[in-house]
PDB file of C-alpha atoms in Angstrom:
ATOM      1  CA  MET F  22     -68.450 126.089-168.945  1.00  0.00           C
ATOM      2  CA  ARG F  23     -67.716 123.628-166.825  1.00  0.00           C
ATOM      3  CA  HIS F  24     -65.223 120.942-168.064  1.00  0.00           C
ATOM      4  CA  VAL F  25     -62.492 118.672-167.634  1.00  0.00           C
ATOM      5  CA  ILE F  26     -59.067 117.717-169.155  1.00  0.00           C
ATOM      6  CA  ALA F  27     -58.510 114.308-170.726  1.00  0.00           C
ATOM      7  CA  LEU F  28     -55.332 113.663-171.724  1.00  0.00           C
ATOM      8  CA  ASP F  29     -54.123 110.291-173.393  1.00  0.00           C
ATOM      9  CA  VAL F  30     -50.055 109.991-173.285  1.00  0.00           C
ATOM     10  CA  GLY F  31     -48.598 107.434-175.945  1.00  0.00           C
ATOM     11  CA  GLY F  32     -45.286 106.242-177.139  1.00  0.00           C
ATOM     12  CA  THR F  33     -44.791 109.057-179.535  1.00  0.00           C
ATOM     13  CA  GLY F  34     -47.627 111.649-179.395  1.00  0.00           C
ATOM     14  CA  MET F  35     -50.198 112.813-177.006  1.00  0.00           C
ATOM     15  CA  LYS F  36     -54.052 113.262-177.691  1.00  0.00           C
ATOM     16  CA  ALA F  37     -56.305 115.550-175.981  1.00  0.00           C
ATOM     17  CA  ALA F  38     -59.694 116.773-175.248  1.00  0.00           C
ATOM     18  CA  LEU F  39     -61.625 119.319-172.909  1.00  0.00           C
ATOM     19  CA  VAL F  40     -64.963 118.032-172.286  1.00  0.00           C
ATOM     20  CA  GLY F  41     -67.883 119.270-170.760  1.00  0.00           C
ATOM     21  CA  THR F  42     -69.327 117.639-167.557  1.00  0.00           C
ATOM     22  CA  ASP F  43     -72.361 116.682-169.628  1.00  0.00           C
ATOM     23  CA  GLY F  44     -69.505 114.712-172.405  1.00  0.00           C
ATOM     24  CA  THR F  45     -69.537 117.260-174.806  1.00  0.00           C
ATOM     25  CA  LEU F  46     -66.699 117.645-177.137  1.00  0.00           C
ATOM     26  CA  LEU F  47     -65.058 121.318-176.566  1.00  0.00           C
ATOM     27  CA  HIS F  48     -61.884 121.031-177.904  1.00  0.00           C
ATOM     28  CA  GLU F  49     -59.140 119.192-179.439  1.00  0.00           C
ATOM     29  CA  ALA F  50     -55.464 119.245-179.462  1.00  0.00           C
ATOM     30  CA  ARG F  51     -52.339 116.658-180.131  1.00  0.00           C
ATOM     31  CA  ARG F  52     -49.081 117.336-179.607  1.00  0.00           C
ATOM     32  CA  ALA F  53     -45.543 115.208-179.676  1.00  0.00           C
ATOM     33  CA  THR F  54     -43.858 113.444-176.376  1.00  0.00           C
ATOM     34  CA  ASP F  55     -40.463 114.812-177.478  1.00  0.00           C
ATOM     35  CA  ARG F  56     -39.421 111.055-176.142  1.00  0.00           C
ATOM     36  CA  GLU F  57     -35.996 111.697-178.198  1.00  0.00           C
ATOM     37  CA  ARG F  58     -34.953 113.873-175.689  1.00  0.00           C
ATOM     38  CA  GLY F  59     -35.493 111.669-172.824  1.00  0.00           C
ATOM     39  CA  ALA F  60     -37.800 111.114-169.682  1.00  0.00           C
ATOM     40  CA  GLU F  61     -37.598 114.533-168.312  1.00  0.00           C
ATOM     41  CA  ALA F  62     -38.417 116.324-171.818  1.00  0.00           C
ATOM     42  CA  VAL F  63     -41.430 113.667-172.085  1.00  0.00           C
ATOM     43  CA  ILE F  64     -42.559 114.692-168.232  1.00  0.00           C
ATOM     44  CA  GLU F  65     -42.082 118.847-169.041  1.00  0.00           C
ATOM     45  CA  SER F  66     -44.309 117.860-172.456  1.00  0.00           C
ATOM     46  CA  ILE F  67     -46.952 116.058-170.407  1.00  0.00           C
ATOM     47  CA  LEU F  68     -47.006 119.248-168.130  1.00  0.00           C
ATOM     48  CA  ALA F  69     -46.961 121.933-170.562  1.00  0.00           C
ATOM     49  CA  PHE F  70     -49.407 120.246-172.644  1.00  0.00           C
ATOM     50  CA  ALA F  71     -51.780 120.168-169.760  1.00  0.00           C
ATOM     51  CA  ALA F  72     -50.997 123.673-168.507  1.00  0.00           C
ATOM     52  CA  ASP F  73     -51.824 125.157-172.474  1.00  0.00           C
ATOM     53  CA  LEU F  74     -55.272 123.020-171.846  1.00  0.00           C
ATOM     54  CA  ARG F  75     -56.178 124.355-168.904  1.00  0.00           C
ATOM     55  CA  ALA F  76     -55.186 127.933-170.330  1.00  0.00           C
ATOM     56  CA  HIS F  77     -57.356 127.437-173.452  1.00  0.00           C
ATOM     57  CA  GLY F  78     -60.081 126.302-170.991  1.00  0.00           C
ATOM     58  CA  GLU F  79     -59.502 129.665-168.934  1.00  0.00           C
ATOM     59  CA  LYS F  80     -59.769 131.788-172.477  1.00  0.00           C
ATOM     60  CA  HIS F  81     -62.200 130.093-174.472  1.00  0.00           C
ATOM     61  CA  LEU F  82     -64.603 128.676-172.135  1.00  0.00           C
ATOM     62  CA  GLY F  83     -64.404 131.344-169.255  1.00  0.00           C
ATOM     63  CA  GLU F  84     -62.994 129.234-166.390  1.00  0.00           C
ATOM     64  CA  SER F  85     -60.799 126.561-165.596  1.00  0.00           C
ATOM     65  CA  ALA F  86     -60.942 122.790-165.828  1.00  0.00           C
ATOM     66  CA  VAL F  87     -62.771 121.127-162.663  1.00  0.00           C
ATOM     67  CA  ALA F  88     -60.430 118.113-162.769  1.00  0.00           C
ATOM     68  CA  ALA F  89     -58.332 116.249-165.148  1.00  0.00           C
ATOM     69  CA  GLY F  90     -57.768 112.393-166.167  1.00  0.00           C
ATOM     70  CA  VAL F  91     -54.615 111.193-167.721  1.00  0.00           C
ATOM     71  CA  ALA F  92     -53.746 108.236-169.341  1.00  0.00           C
ATOM     72  CA  VAL F  93     -50.047 106.881-169.713  1.00  0.00           C
ATOM     73  CA  PRO F  94     -48.450 103.710-171.121  1.00  0.00           C
ATOM     74  CA  GLY F  95     -46.487 101.364-168.621  1.00  0.00           C
ATOM     75  CA  ILE F  96     -46.747 100.412-165.516  1.00  0.00           C
ATOM     76  CA  VAL F  97     -48.859 102.526-163.366  1.00  0.00           C
ATOM     77  CA  ASP F  98     -50.153 102.828-159.370  1.00  0.00           C
ATOM     78  CA  SER F  99     -53.502 104.475-159.871  1.00  0.00           C
ATOM     79  CA  ALA F 100     -53.887 104.598-155.955  1.00  0.00           C
ATOM     80  CA  LYS F 101     -50.478 106.481-155.553  1.00  0.00           C
ATOM     81  CA  GLY F 102     -50.478 108.304-158.952  1.00  0.00           C
ATOM     82  CA  ILE F 103     -47.463 107.295-159.852  1.00  0.00           C
ATOM     83  CA  ALA F 104     -45.949 106.569-163.523  1.00  0.00           C
ATOM     84  CA  VAL F 105     -43.889 103.567-162.698  1.00  0.00           C
ATOM     85  CA  TYR F 106     -42.524 102.485-165.433  1.00  0.00           C
ATOM     86  CA  ALA F 107     -42.330 102.887-169.118  1.00  0.00           C
ATOM     87  CA  ALA F 108     -39.807 101.718-171.516  1.00  0.00           C
ATOM     88  CA  ASN F 109     -41.119 103.529-174.402  1.00  0.00           C
ATOM     89  CA  LEU F 110     -40.804 107.015-172.688  1.00  0.00           C
ATOM     90  CA  GLY F 111     -37.944 106.204-170.058  1.00  0.00           C
ATOM     91  CA  TRP F 112     -39.136 106.880-167.161  1.00  0.00           C
ATOM     92  CA  ARG F 113     -39.467 105.111-163.700  1.00  0.00           C
ATOM     93  CA  ASP F 114     -41.173 105.989-160.506  1.00  0.00           C
ATOM     94  CA  VAL F 115     -42.990 109.325-161.340  1.00  0.00           C
ATOM     95  CA  PRO F 116     -45.113 111.154-159.340  1.00  0.00           C
ATOM     96  CA  LEU F 117     -47.242 112.305-162.361  1.00  0.00           C
ATOM     97  CA  ARG F 118     -50.881 112.861-160.626  1.00  0.00           C
ATOM     98  CA  ALA F 119     -48.989 115.330-158.055  1.00  0.00           C
ATOM     99  CA  LEU F 120     -46.901 117.009-160.639  1.00  0.00           C
ATOM    100  CA  LEU F 121     -49.980 117.860-162.717  1.00  0.00           C
ATOM    101  CA  SER F 122     -52.130 118.765-160.202  1.00  0.00           C
ATOM    102  CA  GLU F 123     -49.437 121.381-158.830  1.00  0.00           C
ATOM    103  CA  ARG F 124     -49.202 122.500-162.466  1.00  0.00           C
ATOM    104  CA  LEU F 125     -52.915 122.631-162.973  1.00  0.00           C
ATOM    105  CA  GLY F 126     -53.835 124.644-159.618  1.00  0.00           C
ATOM    106  CA  ALA F 127     -54.604 121.983-157.511  1.00  0.00           C
ATOM    107  CA  ILE F 128     -57.450 120.333-159.434  1.00  0.00           C
ATOM    108  CA  PRO F 129     -58.045 116.829-158.556  1.00  0.00           C
ATOM    109  CA  VAL F 130     -55.951 114.478-161.257  1.00  0.00           C
ATOM    110  CA  ALA F 131     -56.572 111.056-162.262  1.00  0.00           C
ATOM    111  CA  LEU F 132     -53.931 108.740-163.199  1.00  0.00           C
ATOM    112  CA  GLY F 133     -54.478 105.639-165.091  1.00  0.00           C
ATOM    113  CA  HIS F 134     -52.901 103.107-167.353  1.00  0.00           C
ATOM    114  CA  ASP F 135     -53.572 104.145-171.203  1.00  0.00           C
ATOM    115  CA  VAL F 136     -55.507 100.587-172.274  1.00  0.00           C
ATOM    116  CA  ARG F 137     -57.298  99.825-169.164  1.00  0.00           C
ATOM    117  CA  THR F 138     -58.767 103.538-169.336  1.00  0.00           C
ATOM    118  CA  GLY F 139     -59.356 103.023-172.953  1.00  0.00           C
ATOM    119  CA  GLY F 140     -61.016  99.772-172.279  1.00  0.00           C
ATOM    120  CA  LEU F 141     -62.855 101.419-169.382  1.00  0.00           C
ATOM    121  CA  ALA F 142     -64.059 104.255-171.480  1.00  0.00           C
ATOM    122  CA  GLU F 143     -65.070 102.055-174.591  1.00  0.00           C
ATOM    123  CA  GLY F 144     -67.191  99.717-172.281  1.00  0.00           C
ATOM    124  CA  ARG F 145     -69.158 102.670-170.538  1.00  0.00           C
ATOM    125  CA  ILE F 146     -69.584 105.210-173.385  1.00  0.00           C
ATOM    126  CA  GLY F 147     -68.307 103.214-177.100  1.00  0.00           C
ATOM    127  CA  ALA F 148     -68.816 100.038-178.998  1.00  0.00           C
ATOM    128  CA  GLY F 149     -68.803  98.037-175.638  1.00  0.00           C
ATOM    129  CA  ARG F 150     -71.385  99.578-173.714  1.00  0.00           C
ATOM    130  CA  SER F 151     -74.199  97.539-174.956  1.00  0.00           C
ATOM    131  CA  THR F 152     -72.542  94.115-174.347  1.00  0.00           C
ATOM    132  CA  ASP F 153     -71.689  92.109-171.638  1.00  0.00           C
ATOM    133  CA  ARG F 154     -68.067  91.234-173.136  1.00  0.00           C
ATOM    134  CA  PHE F 155     -65.948  92.560-175.342  1.00  0.00           C
ATOM    135  CA  LEU F 156     -62.086  93.016-176.189  1.00  0.00           C
ATOM    136  CA  PHE F 157     -60.151  96.169-176.424  1.00  0.00           C
ATOM    137  CA  VAL F 158     -57.380  95.766-178.609  1.00  0.00           C
ATOM    138  CA  PRO F 159     -55.817  99.985-179.340  1.00  0.00           C
ATOM    139  CA  LEU F 160     -52.716  99.626-181.960  1.00  0.00           C
ATOM    140  CA  GLY F 161     -50.404 102.565-181.635  1.00  0.00           C
ATOM    141  CA  THR F 162     -46.276 102.805-180.745  1.00  0.00           C
ATOM    142  CA  GLY F 163     -47.543  99.538-178.854  1.00  0.00           C
ATOM    143  CA  ILE F 164     -50.080  97.134-178.577  1.00  0.00           C
ATOM    144  CA  ALA F 165     -51.703  95.868-175.884  1.00  0.00           C
ATOM    145  CA  GLY F 166     -55.523  94.864-174.765  1.00  0.00           C
ATOM    146  CA  ALA F 167     -58.263  94.931-172.344  1.00  0.00           C
ATOM    147  CA  ILE F 168     -61.335  92.241-171.546  1.00  0.00           C
ATOM    148  CA  GLY F 169     -64.422  94.022-170.549  1.00  0.00           C
ATOM    149  CA  ILE F 170     -66.827  91.494-168.601  1.00  0.00           C
ATOM    150  CA  ALA F 171     -70.030  92.557-166.878  1.00  0.00           C
TER     151      ALA F 171
END
């Protein structure tokens, strides 16, 4: 079944799903970021988790993911695919999109800021979809907000 990898990296944990191209939730998983072991360990945890999700799709859904979307905290250059800075994860200038694409067999990877992508999702398929204005405020290891205006 055709599907994508969705991965949300937080300050202490990661949440992920395999989602069918029609939006059907096919698999969910969680894992720690390993941030107490330093930035390199966090990056490796993200890459390993993504690879495990790919393998799960191959085994249980009959094929590899066709793309991946990854949301991370901190400052993100989405156009270049760079995780510029995340104080709570200890990294600077990580070419995360390229690293993920390489680990996942050269599939397309979208990299975005966690709260911005969460706000976009809420506006398109969540509670904000039937309104022209909404406020998205996720609470986790940190706190931030996104305003949606149609």
